[in-house]
Amino acid sequence: MTASFDDGDVTGFGELGLRDELLKALTGLGYEEPTPIQREAIPPMLEGRDLLGQAATGTGKTAAFALPLLQRLPAPGGDNPSALVLVPTRELAVQVSEAIHRYGRDLGVRVLPIYGGQPIGRQLRSLEFGVDVVVATPGRALDHLGRGTLRLHDLHVVVLDEADEMLDMGFAEDIEAILAATPEDRQTVLFSATMPPRIDGLASSHLTDPVRIQIGREPTPAGEAPLVRQMAYVVPRAHKPAALGRVLDVEAPGAAIVFCRTRDEVDQLTETLNGRGYRAEALHGGMGQEQRDRVMARLRNGTADLLVATDVAARGLDVEHLTHVVNYDVPSAPESYVHRIGRVGRAGREGVAITLAEPREHRMLKTIERVTKQRIIIEKVPSVADLRARRMELTRAKLHEILVAEDGTERFRAIVESLGDEFDPMEIALAAVKFAHEATAVGENDEEEIPDVTLRQPRDRDDRQGQGGGPNPNRRVSVRDADGRGRGRETGGRRAPTGGMTRLFVGAGRAAGIRPQDLVGAITGESSLTGRDVGAIEIADRFALVEVPDGAVDEVIDTLRRTTLKGRRPVVRRERPRTD
Ligand code: AMP
């Protein structure tokens, strides 16, 4: 093995010019090296340049803007916020503010997420107490701006994160109004997964001479990406360990490397996989040379069958006879994907590359497909029934093997004969198979169903770059009076849902302050859908109706039932056919 570690700069982030407190936080989080977007965005942002970055979730874009933002903050403790990050959804607001908090822990930075759906009182108190970085959804930020509780005149930096999503959700005017309340000389950073003309328009009116960064732009030279069976599973984060275990059970790899992003993830996953009966070994940059050599020896001599590793630790490592490469997360750049999967399918051997993606990361998969010019097939996570069938098959195969070999069965004859007085041979055989099966298929009854996330591939926006942004062009929005009469553009009776769409009933409406963007936000925040996938929305006084793609109905109902809308958890179900 030839992996090398630069012990002088344990994280690889040092050369980007980040201060010690931030480097320490990154080491603590187990980040081993910057992702491509971080390598490109951090230095110019540290110089104070405006930045226009095209990068999807999964590229490490949050740290790319959060680290320089933290480094450039004036001493914490001022009366007004110094940085504002605008994001499309409440989930992202929480996620980004947690990330900024983690990175800035040693700097004493006060971060606050503000979003619709959370009681405003708590946000008011925190804002009054003093906050350095506000991470907000545009609607709620504007609300606070109007009340005078969010004061933006001391801002040093504004970040527009997932700008295309914000425009899709109808936040363009809110964003304009918010930016108008910020100082002219602020630093402005805009990240967007796609660059339709509307984003260019936003950038040219609000960014000054920005550095432009695009991830996943260069096509890989022909022939570089190996021909291996490539597939991906889209799984909510909480179900990833179980999903991986199940996929591995069904794939039954001979020898595999599982790539993780951080050291902590490596350690946790190794433990989980060992608990599932695999012989998994961890390999990361925090381990000494001797320890790493021992791990590699165990993989080579077959005492371990899975290696769980970070990119840095696995660099330069050559394992013969690897059958599978697993990306526990979508790699942060297509180049990294190509590099990882290049470890299988060598010299004409068959190889399999498996990627686990969270719903929000599916665009990154598309980018990888575009760059590598190869398809990644989205597979369904094996269900509990699939798993049971597979385990039954394994038990049958094992018994078949023993029967064919007549291998060492003779010494059990006495047991069968003694039971033969009381039971017939079939009953005895069934009991013996049950015993053998349950001894190997441990924990089978603890398996939970993993929710199926259905992606609508043909409408993915990466395929439509440059064709204009904007919400779903089919979206009709209407608002109804309490008596059900329409006030909006749609004044007639309710029509049948658009083809391919199902209408959902949400038990809260205008009286509860629900706006179309609240529904779109709640749906796209946690599900695999983007703003474009959401169809017609109708807001009545006490309820709302929203159209979603047929294939995503269960996922959206599940998502909406888990989130709050304007502080409540309304009933969510399929619209019942009308009887009148
Ligand atoms: P993002 O694209 O910002 O949503 O980040 C995706 C994930 O990658 C998050 O879970 C981050 O914690 C993680 N991440 C970001 N940068 C790095 C890095 N340099 N090394 C390892 N993990 C990272």
Coordinates of C-alpha atoms and ligand atoms in Angstrom, one line a residue:
M1 CA 0.0 0.0 0.0
T2 CA 1.3 3.4 -0.9
A3 CA -1.1 5.8 0.8
S4 CA 0.7 8.9 2.1
F5 CA -0.4 11.4 4.7
D6 CA 0.9 14.9 5.0
D7 CA 1.1 15.1 8.8
G8 CA 2.1 18.8 8.7
D9 CA -1.3 19.8 7.4
V10 CA -3.7 17.2 8.7
T11 CA -6.7 18.5 7.0
G12 CA -5.3 19.9 3.7
F13 CA -7.3 23.0 4.5
G14 CA -4.3 24.9 5.9
E15 CA -3.0 26.0 2.5
L16 CA -6.3 27.7 1.7
G17 CA -5.5 30.4 4.3
L18 CA -8.0 29.4 7.0
R19 CA -7.4 30.4 10.6
D20 CA -6.4 27.9 13.3
E21 CA -9.8 27.8 15.1
L22 CA -11.5 26.8 11.9
L23 CA -8.8 24.2 11.0
K24 CA -9.3 22.7 14.5
A25 CA -13.0 22.5 14.0
L26 CA -12.5 20.7 10.6
T27 CA -10.1 18.2 12.1
G28 CA -12.6 17.6 14.9
L29 CA -15.3 16.9 12.3
G30 CA -13.1 14.4 10.6
Y31 CA -12.8 16.3 7.3
E32 CA -9.6 15.2 5.7
E33 CA -9.3 17.4 2.6
P34 CA -11.2 20.2 0.9
T35 CA -13.7 19.3 -1.8
P36 CA -13.1 20.9 -5.2
I37 CA -15.7 23.6 -4.7
Q38 CA -14.0 24.4 -1.3
R39 CA -10.6 24.5 -2.9
E40 CA -11.8 27.0 -5.5
A41 CA -14.2 29.1 -3.5
I42 CA -12.5 29.7 -0.2
P43 CA -9.4 31.7 -1.3
P44 CA -11.3 34.3 -3.4
M45 CA -14.0 34.6 -0.7
L46 CA -11.3 35.2 1.9
E47 CA -10.1 38.1 -0.2
G48 CA -13.6 39.6 -0.1
R49 CA -14.5 38.8 -3.7
D50 CA -18.1 38.3 -4.8
L51 CA -18.7 34.8 -6.0
L52 CA -21.1 33.0 -8.3
G53 CA -20.9 29.3 -7.8
Q54 CA -22.7 26.5 -9.7
A55 CA -22.8 23.6 -7.3
A56 CA -25.4 21.1 -6.1
T57 CA -26.0 19.7 -2.7
G58 CA -23.4 17.1 -1.9
T59 CA -20.4 19.1 -3.2
G60 CA -19.6 20.6 0.2
K61 CA -20.9 24.0 -0.9
T62 CA -22.0 24.9 2.6
A63 CA -18.5 24.8 4.1
A64 CA -17.3 26.5 0.9
F65 CA -19.1 29.7 1.9
A66 CA -19.4 29.2 5.6
L67 CA -15.7 28.9 6.4
P68 CA -14.6 32.2 4.7
L69 CA -17.8 33.9 6.0
L70 CA -16.7 32.9 9.5
Q71 CA -13.1 34.0 9.0
R72 CA -14.1 37.4 7.8
L73 CA -16.7 38.1 10.5
P74 CA -15.8 41.0 12.8
A75 CA -15.4 40.1 16.4
P76 CA -18.7 38.5 17.6
G77 CA -20.9 40.4 20.0
G78 CA -22.1 43.3 17.9
D79 CA -25.7 44.6 18.1
N80 CA -26.6 43.7 14.5
P81 CA -26.0 40.6 12.4
S82 CA -22.8 40.7 10.2
A83 CA -23.8 37.9 7.9
L84 CA -27.1 36.8 6.3
V85 CA -27.6 33.5 4.5
L86 CA -30.8 33.1 2.5
V87 CA -32.0 29.6 1.8
P88 CA -35.2 28.2 0.2
T89 CA -36.5 25.9 3.0
R90 CA -36.7 25.6 6.7
E91 CA -34.8 22.3 6.6
L92 CA -31.9 23.9 4.9
A93 CA -32.0 26.9 7.3
V94 CA -31.6 24.5 10.2
Q95 CA -28.9 22.4 8.4
V96 CA -26.9 25.4 7.3
S97 CA -27.1 27.1 10.7
E98 CA -26.0 23.9 12.4
A99 CA -23.0 23.6 10.0
I100 CA -22.0 27.2 10.6
H101 CA -22.3 26.7 14.4
R102 CA -20.1 23.6 14.2
Y103 CA -17.4 25.3 12.1
G104 CA -17.5 28.5 14.2
R105 CA -17.7 26.9 17.6
D106 CA -14.2 28.1 18.7
L107 CA -14.9 31.6 17.5
G108 CA -17.9 32.1 19.7
V109 CA -20.1 33.0 16.8
R110 CA -23.9 33.3 17.5
V111 CA -25.9 31.7 14.7
L112 CA -29.7 31.8 14.4
P113 CA -32.0 30.0 11.8
I114 CA -35.2 31.9 11.2
Y115 CA -37.9 30.3 9.1
G116 CA -41.7 30.2 8.8
G117 CA -43.4 27.5 10.8
Q118 CA -41.5 28.3 14.0
P119 CA -43.1 30.5 16.6
I120 CA -41.9 34.0 15.9
G121 CA -41.6 34.9 19.6
R122 CA -38.6 32.7 20.1
Q123 CA -36.9 34.2 17.0
L124 CA -37.7 37.7 18.3
R125 CA -36.0 37.0 21.7
S126 CA -32.9 35.5 20.0
L127 CA -32.6 38.4 17.6
E128 CA -32.9 40.9 20.5
F129 CA -30.3 39.1 22.4
G130 CA -27.8 39.6 19.5
V131 CA -26.9 37.3 16.6
D132 CA -23.8 37.4 14.3
V133 CA -25.1 35.1 11.5
V134 CA -28.7 34.8 10.5
V135 CA -29.7 31.9 8.2
A136 CA -33.2 32.6 7.0
T137 CA -35.9 31.7 4.5
P138 CA -36.8 34.9 2.5
G139 CA -40.4 35.1 3.6
R140 CA -39.6 35.1 7.3
A141 CA -36.6 37.4 6.8
L142 CA -38.8 39.9 5.2
D143 CA -41.3 39.6 7.9
H144 CA -38.7 40.4 10.5
L145 CA -37.3 43.2 8.4
G146 CA -40.8 44.8 8.3
R147 CA -41.1 44.5 12.1
G148 CA -37.7 46.1 12.5
T149 CA -36.5 43.1 14.4
L150 CA -33.9 42.2 11.7
R151 CA -31.5 45.0 11.0
L152 CA -29.3 44.5 8.0
H153 CA -27.3 47.7 7.8
D154 CA -24.2 46.3 9.4
L155 CA -24.0 43.2 7.1
H156 CA -20.6 42.3 5.7
V157 CA -21.7 39.4 3.7
V158 CA -24.9 38.0 2.1
V159 CA -25.1 34.4 0.8
L160 CA -27.9 33.3 -1.5
D161 CA -27.9 29.5 -1.2
E162 CA -29.7 27.3 -3.7
A163 CA -30.8 30.5 -5.5
D164 CA -32.5 28.6 -8.3
E165 CA -34.8 26.9 -5.8
M166 CA -35.6 30.2 -4.1
L167 CA -36.6 31.7 -7.5
D168 CA -38.6 28.6 -8.3
M169 CA -40.5 29.0 -5.1
G170 CA -41.5 32.5 -5.9
F171 CA -39.1 34.3 -3.6
A172 CA -37.7 36.7 -6.3
E173 CA -39.4 39.8 -4.9
D174 CA -38.6 39.0 -1.3
I175 CA -35.0 38.6 -2.2
E176 CA -34.9 41.9 -4.0
A177 CA -36.5 43.6 -1.0
I178 CA -34.1 42.0 1.4
L179 CA -31.0 42.9 -0.6
A180 CA -32.2 46.5 -0.9
A181 CA -32.0 46.8 2.9
T182 CA -28.3 45.7 3.0
P183 CA -25.2 47.9 2.6
E184 CA -23.9 48.5 -0.9
D185 CA -20.4 47.5 -0.1
R186 CA -21.3 44.0 1.3
Q187 CA -19.8 40.9 -0.1
T188 CA -22.3 38.8 -2.1
V189 CA -22.1 35.1 -2.8
L190 CA -24.6 33.2 -4.8
F191 CA -24.8 29.4 -5.1
S192 CA -27.1 27.6 -7.5
A193 CA -27.3 24.1 -8.8
T194 CA -28.4 25.4 -12.2
M195 CA -27.7 28.7 -14.0
P196 CA -30.8 29.7 -15.9
P197 CA -31.0 33.2 -17.3
R198 CA -32.9 34.4 -14.2
I199 CA -30.0 33.5 -12.0
D200 CA -27.6 35.4 -14.3
G201 CA -30.0 38.3 -14.1
L202 CA -30.0 38.2 -10.3
A203 CA -26.2 37.9 -10.3
S204 CA -25.5 40.7 -12.7
S205 CA -27.7 43.2 -10.7
H206 CA -26.4 42.2 -7.2
L207 CA -22.9 40.8 -7.6
T208 CA -19.8 42.9 -8.4
D209 CA -17.2 41.4 -10.7
P210 CA -17.8 37.9 -9.2
V211 CA -15.4 35.0 -9.4
R212 CA -17.3 32.2 -11.3
I213 CA -17.0 28.6 -10.2
Q214 CA -18.6 25.6 -11.8
I215 CA -18.3 22.1 -10.5
G216 CA -18.6 19.1 -12.8
R217 CA -18.0 21.1 -16.0
E218 CA -15.0 19.3 -17.6
P219 CA -16.0 16.1 -19.4
T220 CA -13.8 13.2 -18.4
P221 CA -11.6 12.2 -21.3
A222 CA -13.1 9.2 -23.2
G223 CA -12.1 5.9 -21.8
E224 CA -11.2 7.1 -18.4
A225 CA -14.4 6.0 -16.6
P226 CA -14.3 2.2 -16.4
L227 CA -17.2 0.1 -17.6
V228 CA -18.7 -1.2 -14.4
R229 CA -22.3 -1.8 -13.4
Q230 CA -23.3 1.5 -11.8
M231 CA -26.3 1.9 -9.6
A232 CA -27.6 4.2 -7.0
Y233 CA -30.1 4.0 -4.2
V234 CA -31.9 7.1 -3.0
V235 CA -32.4 6.9 0.7
P236 CA -33.3 9.4 3.5
R237 CA -30.3 10.0 5.7
A238 CA -31.7 8.3 8.8
H239 CA -32.1 5.0 6.8
K240 CA -28.7 4.9 5.2
P241 CA -27.0 2.5 7.5
A242 CA -29.9 0.0 7.3
A243 CA -30.1 0.5 3.5
L244 CA -26.4 -0.2 3.0
G245 CA -26.6 -3.3 5.2
R246 CA -29.5 -4.6 3.1
V247 CA -27.9 -3.8 -0.3
L248 CA -24.8 -5.6 0.8
D249 CA -26.7 -8.6 2.0
V250 CA -28.3 -8.9 -1.4
E251 CA -25.2 -8.0 -3.5
A252 CA -23.0 -10.3 -1.3
P253 CA -19.7 -8.7 -2.4
G254 CA -16.5 -10.7 -2.4
A255 CA -14.4 -7.7 -1.3
A256 CA -15.5 -4.1 -1.2
I257 CA -14.4 -0.6 -0.3
V258 CA -17.1 1.6 1.2
F259 CA -16.1 5.3 0.9
C260 CA -17.3 7.8 3.5
R261 CA -16.8 11.6 3.8
T262 CA -15.4 11.8 7.3
R263 CA -13.5 9.9 9.9
D264 CA -16.5 9.8 12.2
E265 CA -18.6 8.3 9.5
V266 CA -16.0 5.7 8.8
D267 CA -15.9 4.7 12.5
Q268 CA -19.6 4.6 12.9
L269 CA -20.3 2.7 9.8
T270 CA -17.6 0.1 10.5
E271 CA -19.3 -0.5 13.8
T272 CA -22.8 -0.8 12.3
L273 CA -21.5 -3.3 9.6
N274 CA -19.7 -5.4 12.1
G275 CA -22.9 -5.5 14.1
R276 CA -24.6 -6.9 11.0
G277 CA -22.2 -9.7 10.8
Y278 CA -19.7 -8.3 8.2
R279 CA -16.0 -8.3 8.8
A280 CA -15.5 -4.6 8.3
E281 CA -12.3 -2.7 8.9
A282 CA -11.9 1.1 9.2
L283 CA -9.2 3.0 7.4
H284 CA -8.8 6.8 7.8
G285 CA -6.2 9.5 8.0
G286 CA -6.3 9.5 11.8
M287 CA -4.7 6.1 12.0
G288 CA -1.0 5.4 12.3
Q289 CA 0.9 3.7 9.5
E290 CA 1.3 0.4 11.4
Q291 CA -2.4 0.2 12.1
R292 CA -3.2 0.9 8.5
D293 CA -0.8 -1.8 7.3
R294 CA -2.5 -4.3 9.7
V295 CA -5.9 -3.4 8.2
M296 CA -4.7 -3.8 4.7
A297 CA -3.2 -7.2 5.5
R298 CA -6.5 -8.4 6.9
L299 CA -8.3 -7.3 3.7
R300 CA -5.7 -9.0 1.5
N301 CA -5.7 -12.3 3.3
G302 CA -9.5 -12.5 3.5
T303 CA -10.0 -12.0 7.2
A304 CA -11.9 -8.8 6.4
D305 CA -14.3 -8.4 3.6
L306 CA -15.2 -4.8 3.8
L307 CA -12.9 -1.8 4.0
V308 CA -14.6 1.4 5.2
A309 CA -12.4 4.4 4.2
T310 CA -12.1 8.1 3.5
D311 CA -10.7 9.2 0.1
V312 CA -7.4 10.4 1.6
A313 CA -6.8 7.1 3.4
A314 CA -7.6 5.0 0.3
R315 CA -5.5 7.1 -2.0
G316 CA -2.9 5.1 -3.9
L317 CA -4.2 1.9 -2.4
D318 CA -4.4 -1.0 -4.7
V319 CA -6.5 -4.0 -3.6
E320 CA -6.6 -7.0 -5.9
H321 CA -9.9 -8.6 -6.6
L322 CA -12.2 -5.9 -5.3
T323 CA -15.7 -6.7 -6.6
H324 CA -17.6 -3.6 -5.3
V325 CA -17.0 0.0 -4.6
V326 CA -19.6 1.7 -2.5
N327 CA -20.1 5.4 -2.1
Y328 CA -21.8 5.8 1.2
D329 CA -22.4 9.5 0.1
V330 CA -22.4 11.0 -3.3
P331 CA -18.8 12.0 -4.0
S332 CA -18.3 15.8 -3.9
A333 CA -17.2 15.9 -7.6
P334 CA -17.5 13.7 -10.6
E335 CA -13.7 13.3 -10.8
S336 CA -13.7 11.8 -7.3
Y337 CA -16.5 9.4 -8.4
V338 CA -14.5 8.3 -11.5
H339 CA -11.4 7.8 -9.4
R340 CA -13.2 5.7 -6.8
I341 CA -15.0 3.4 -9.1
G342 CA -11.8 3.0 -11.1
R343 CA -10.8 0.5 -8.4
V344 CA -13.1 -2.1 -9.8
G345 CA -13.7 -3.5 -13.2
R346 CA -10.0 -3.6 -13.9
A347 CA -8.4 -6.0 -16.5
G348 CA -11.7 -7.0 -17.9
R349 CA -13.0 -8.2 -14.5
E350 CA -16.6 -7.4 -13.5
G351 CA -17.1 -4.6 -11.1
V352 CA -20.1 -3.0 -9.3
A353 CA -20.3 0.6 -8.1
I354 CA -23.0 1.4 -5.7
T355 CA -23.9 4.9 -4.6
L356 CA -26.2 5.9 -1.7
A357 CA -27.7 9.3 -2.3
E358 CA -30.0 11.4 -0.1
P359 CA -33.0 12.8 -1.8
R360 CA -31.5 16.2 -2.1
E361 CA -28.4 14.9 -3.7
H362 CA -30.0 13.4 -6.7
R363 CA -28.9 16.3 -8.9
M364 CA -25.3 15.5 -8.2
L365 CA -25.9 12.1 -9.5
K366 CA -27.2 13.6 -12.7
T367 CA -24.1 15.8 -13.0
I368 CA -21.9 12.7 -12.6
E369 CA -23.8 11.0 -15.3
R370 CA -23.4 13.9 -17.6
V371 CA -19.7 14.2 -17.0
T372 CA -18.9 10.5 -17.2
K373 CA -21.4 10.0 -20.1
Q374 CA -22.5 6.8 -18.3
R375 CA -25.8 5.8 -16.8
I376 CA -26.3 5.3 -13.1
I377 CA -29.3 3.1 -12.7
I378 CA -31.5 4.1 -9.8
E379 CA -32.5 0.9 -8.0
K380 CA -35.1 0.4 -5.2
V381 CA -33.7 -0.5 -1.8
P382 CA -34.4 -4.2 -1.3
S383 CA -37.6 -4.6 0.8
V384 CA -37.9 -6.7 3.9
A385 CA -39.6 -9.3 1.6
D386 CA -36.7 -9.2 -0.9
L387 CA -34.2 -9.7 1.9
R388 CA -36.2 -12.6 3.4
A389 CA -36.4 -14.2 -0.1
R390 CA -32.7 -13.8 -0.6
R391 CA -31.9 -15.3 2.8
M392 CA -34.2 -18.2 2.1
E393 CA -32.3 -18.7 -1.1
L394 CA -29.0 -18.7 0.7
T395 CA -30.3 -21.3 3.2
R396 CA -31.5 -23.4 0.4
A397 CA -28.2 -23.1 -1.5
K398 CA -26.2 -24.1 1.7
L399 CA -28.4 -27.1 2.3
H400 CA -28.1 -28.2 -1.3
E401 CA -24.3 -27.9 -1.1
I402 CA -24.3 -30.2 2.0
L403 CA -26.6 -32.7 0.4
V404 CA -24.6 -32.9 -2.8
A405 CA -21.3 -33.3 -0.8
E406 CA -22.9 -35.6 1.7
D407 CA -20.5 -33.8 3.9
G408 CA -20.3 -34.8 7.6
T409 CA -24.1 -35.4 8.0
E410 CA -23.8 -39.0 9.2
R411 CA -23.1 -38.1 12.8
F412 CA -26.6 -36.4 13.0
R413 CA -28.4 -39.6 12.0
A414 CA -29.0 -40.6 15.7
I415 CA -30.9 -37.3 16.2
V416 CA -33.1 -37.8 13.2
E417 CA -33.8 -41.5 14.1
S418 CA -34.7 -40.7 17.7
L419 CA -37.2 -38.0 16.5
G420 CA -38.5 -40.4 13.8
D421 CA -40.5 -42.4 16.4
E422 CA -42.6 -39.3 17.0
F423 CA -42.6 -37.2 13.8
D424 CA -42.5 -37.9 10.1
P425 CA -39.3 -37.1 8.1
M426 CA -40.8 -34.0 6.5
E427 CA -41.6 -32.4 9.9
I428 CA -38.1 -33.1 11.1
A429 CA -36.6 -31.6 8.0
L430 CA -38.7 -28.5 8.4
A431 CA -37.6 -28.1 12.0
A432 CA -33.9 -28.6 11.0
V433 CA -34.2 -26.0 8.2
K434 CA -35.8 -23.5 10.5
F435 CA -33.1 -24.0 13.1
A436 CA -30.3 -23.5 10.5
H437 CA -32.0 -20.6 8.8
E438 CA -32.6 -18.7 12.1
A439 CA -29.0 -19.2 13.2
T440 CA -27.7 -17.4 10.0
A441 CA -30.4 -14.9 9.3
V442 CA -30.0 -13.1 12.7
G443 CA -32.0 -10.0 13.3
E444 CA -34.3 -10.6 10.3
N445 CA -37.3 -9.7 12.3
D446 CA -35.8 -6.4 13.4
E447 CA -35.7 -5.1 9.9
E448 CA -37.8 -2.0 9.3
E449 CA -39.2 -1.0 6.0
I450 CA -37.1 1.7 4.4
P451 CA -39.3 4.4 2.7
D452 CA -39.2 4.2 -1.1
V453 CA -38.1 7.5 -2.6
T454 CA -39.2 7.8 -6.2
L455 CA -37.3 10.2 -8.4
R456 CA -38.8 11.7 -11.5
Q457 CA -35.8 11.5 -13.7
P458 CA -37.0 12.9 -17.0
R459 CA -37.8 16.3 -15.4
D460 CA -34.6 16.7 -13.6
R461 CA -33.4 20.2 -14.0
D462 CA -29.8 19.5 -14.8
D463 CA -31.1 18.3 -18.1
R464 CA -32.7 21.6 -18.8
Q465 CA -30.0 24.0 -18.0
G466 CA -30.2 27.3 -19.8
Q467 CA -33.8 26.8 -20.6
G468 CA -35.0 29.4 -18.2
G469 CA -35.8 29.1 -14.5
G470 CA -39.1 29.8 -12.9
P471 CA -41.5 27.6 -11.1
N472 CA -43.3 24.7 -12.7
P473 CA -44.8 26.3 -15.8
N474 CA -47.9 24.2 -15.2
R475 CA -48.4 25.6 -11.8
R476 CA -51.7 27.4 -11.2
V477 CA -52.1 29.1 -8.0
S478 CA -55.5 30.2 -6.7
V479 CA -56.9 31.5 -3.4
R480 CA -60.5 30.8 -2.5
D481 CA -62.8 32.7 -0.1
A482 CA -64.2 31.1 3.0
D483 CA -67.3 30.1 1.2
G484 CA -65.2 28.3 -1.5
R485 CA -65.7 30.8 -4.3
G486 CA -62.5 31.4 -6.2
R487 CA -60.7 34.8 -6.0
G488 CA -57.7 34.0 -8.0
R489 CA -57.1 33.3 -11.7
E490 CA -59.1 30.1 -11.4
T491 CA -62.7 31.0 -10.7
G492 CA -64.4 28.0 -12.0
G493 CA -65.2 24.7 -10.2
R494 CA -62.3 22.4 -9.3
R495 CA -60.9 20.6 -12.2
A496 CA -59.4 17.2 -12.5
P497 CA -55.7 17.1 -11.6
T498 CA -53.2 17.6 -14.3
G499 CA -52.2 14.3 -16.1
G500 CA -49.6 12.3 -14.1
M501 CA -50.4 14.3 -10.9
T502 CA -52.3 13.5 -7.8
R503 CA -54.0 16.2 -5.7
L504 CA -53.4 16.2 -2.0
F505 CA -55.6 17.7 0.7
V506 CA -53.8 19.7 3.4
G507 CA -56.0 20.6 6.4
A508 CA -54.9 24.2 6.8
G509 CA -55.4 27.2 4.5
R510 CA -55.5 30.9 4.2
A511 CA -57.0 31.4 7.7
A512 CA -53.8 29.8 9.1
G513 CA -51.6 32.1 6.9
I514 CA -50.6 29.3 4.5
R515 CA -49.2 30.7 1.2
P516 CA -48.2 28.7 -1.9
Q517 CA -44.5 29.1 -1.1
D518 CA -45.1 27.6 2.4
L519 CA -46.4 24.4 0.8
V520 CA -43.7 24.3 -1.9
G521 CA -41.1 24.9 0.8
A522 CA -42.4 22.1 3.0
I523 CA -42.6 19.7 0.2
T524 CA -39.2 20.4 -1.4
G525 CA -37.3 20.8 1.8
E526 CA -37.2 17.1 2.8
S527 CA -38.4 15.2 -0.3
S528 CA -36.7 14.5 -3.6
L529 CA -38.9 17.0 -5.4
T530 CA -37.8 20.4 -6.6
G531 CA -40.0 23.4 -6.9
R532 CA -40.7 22.5 -10.5
D533 CA -42.2 19.2 -9.7
V534 CA -45.0 20.7 -7.6
G535 CA -48.1 21.4 -9.6
A536 CA -51.2 23.5 -9.2
I537 CA -51.9 24.8 -5.7
E538 CA -55.2 26.0 -4.5
I539 CA -55.5 27.7 -1.1
A540 CA -59.0 27.9 0.4
D541 CA -59.8 29.4 3.8
R542 CA -59.5 26.3 5.8
F543 CA -57.6 23.9 3.6
A544 CA -55.3 23.7 0.6
L545 CA -54.9 21.4 -2.3
V546 CA -51.6 20.7 -4.0
E547 CA -50.8 18.6 -7.0
V548 CA -47.7 16.4 -6.8
P549 CA -46.4 13.7 -9.3
D550 CA -48.2 10.4 -8.9
G551 CA -45.0 8.6 -8.2
A552 CA -44.1 10.9 -5.3
V553 CA -47.4 10.9 -3.4
D554 CA -46.5 8.6 -0.5
E555 CA -43.2 10.4 -0.1
V556 CA -44.8 13.8 0.0
I557 CA -47.5 12.8 2.4
D558 CA -44.9 11.3 4.7
T559 CA -42.8 14.5 4.4
L560 CA -45.7 16.8 5.1
R561 CA -46.9 14.7 8.1
R562 CA -43.5 15.1 9.7
T563 CA -43.2 18.9 9.2
T564 CA -45.1 21.8 10.6
L565 CA -46.8 24.4 8.5
K566 CA -47.2 27.8 10.2
G567 CA -46.7 26.1 13.5
R568 CA -49.3 23.3 13.0
R569 CA -49.4 19.8 11.8
P570 CA -52.5 19.7 9.6
V571 CA -54.1 16.6 8.2
V572 CA -52.5 15.6 4.9
R573 CA -54.1 13.0 2.6
R574 CA -55.0 12.2 -0.9
E575 CA -58.0 14.4 -2.0
R576 CA -61.1 12.3 -1.8
P577 CA -63.2 12.2 -4.9
R578 CA -66.0 14.8 -4.7
T579 CA -69.5 13.4 -4.3
D580 CA -71.4 16.6 -5.3
Ligands
AMP1 P1 -23.2 20.2 1.2 O1 -22.9 20.0 -0.2 O2 -22.7 21.5 1.7 O3 -24.6 19.9 1.6 O4 -22.3 19.1 2.0 C1 -22.5 17.7 1.9 C2 -21.9 17.0 3.1 O5 -20.5 16.9 3.0 C3 -22.2 17.5 4.5 O6 -22.6 16.4 5.3 C4 -20.8 18.0 5.0 O7 -20.7 17.8 6.3 C5 -19.8 17.1 4.2 N1 -18.6 17.8 3.9 C6 -18.4 19.0 3.4 N2 -17.1 19.3 3.2 C7 -16.4 18.2 3.5 C8 -15.0 17.8 3.4 N3 -14.1 18.6 3.0 N4 -14.7 16.5 3.9 C9 -15.7 15.7 4.3 N5 -17.0 16.0 4.3 C10 -17.4 17.2 4.0

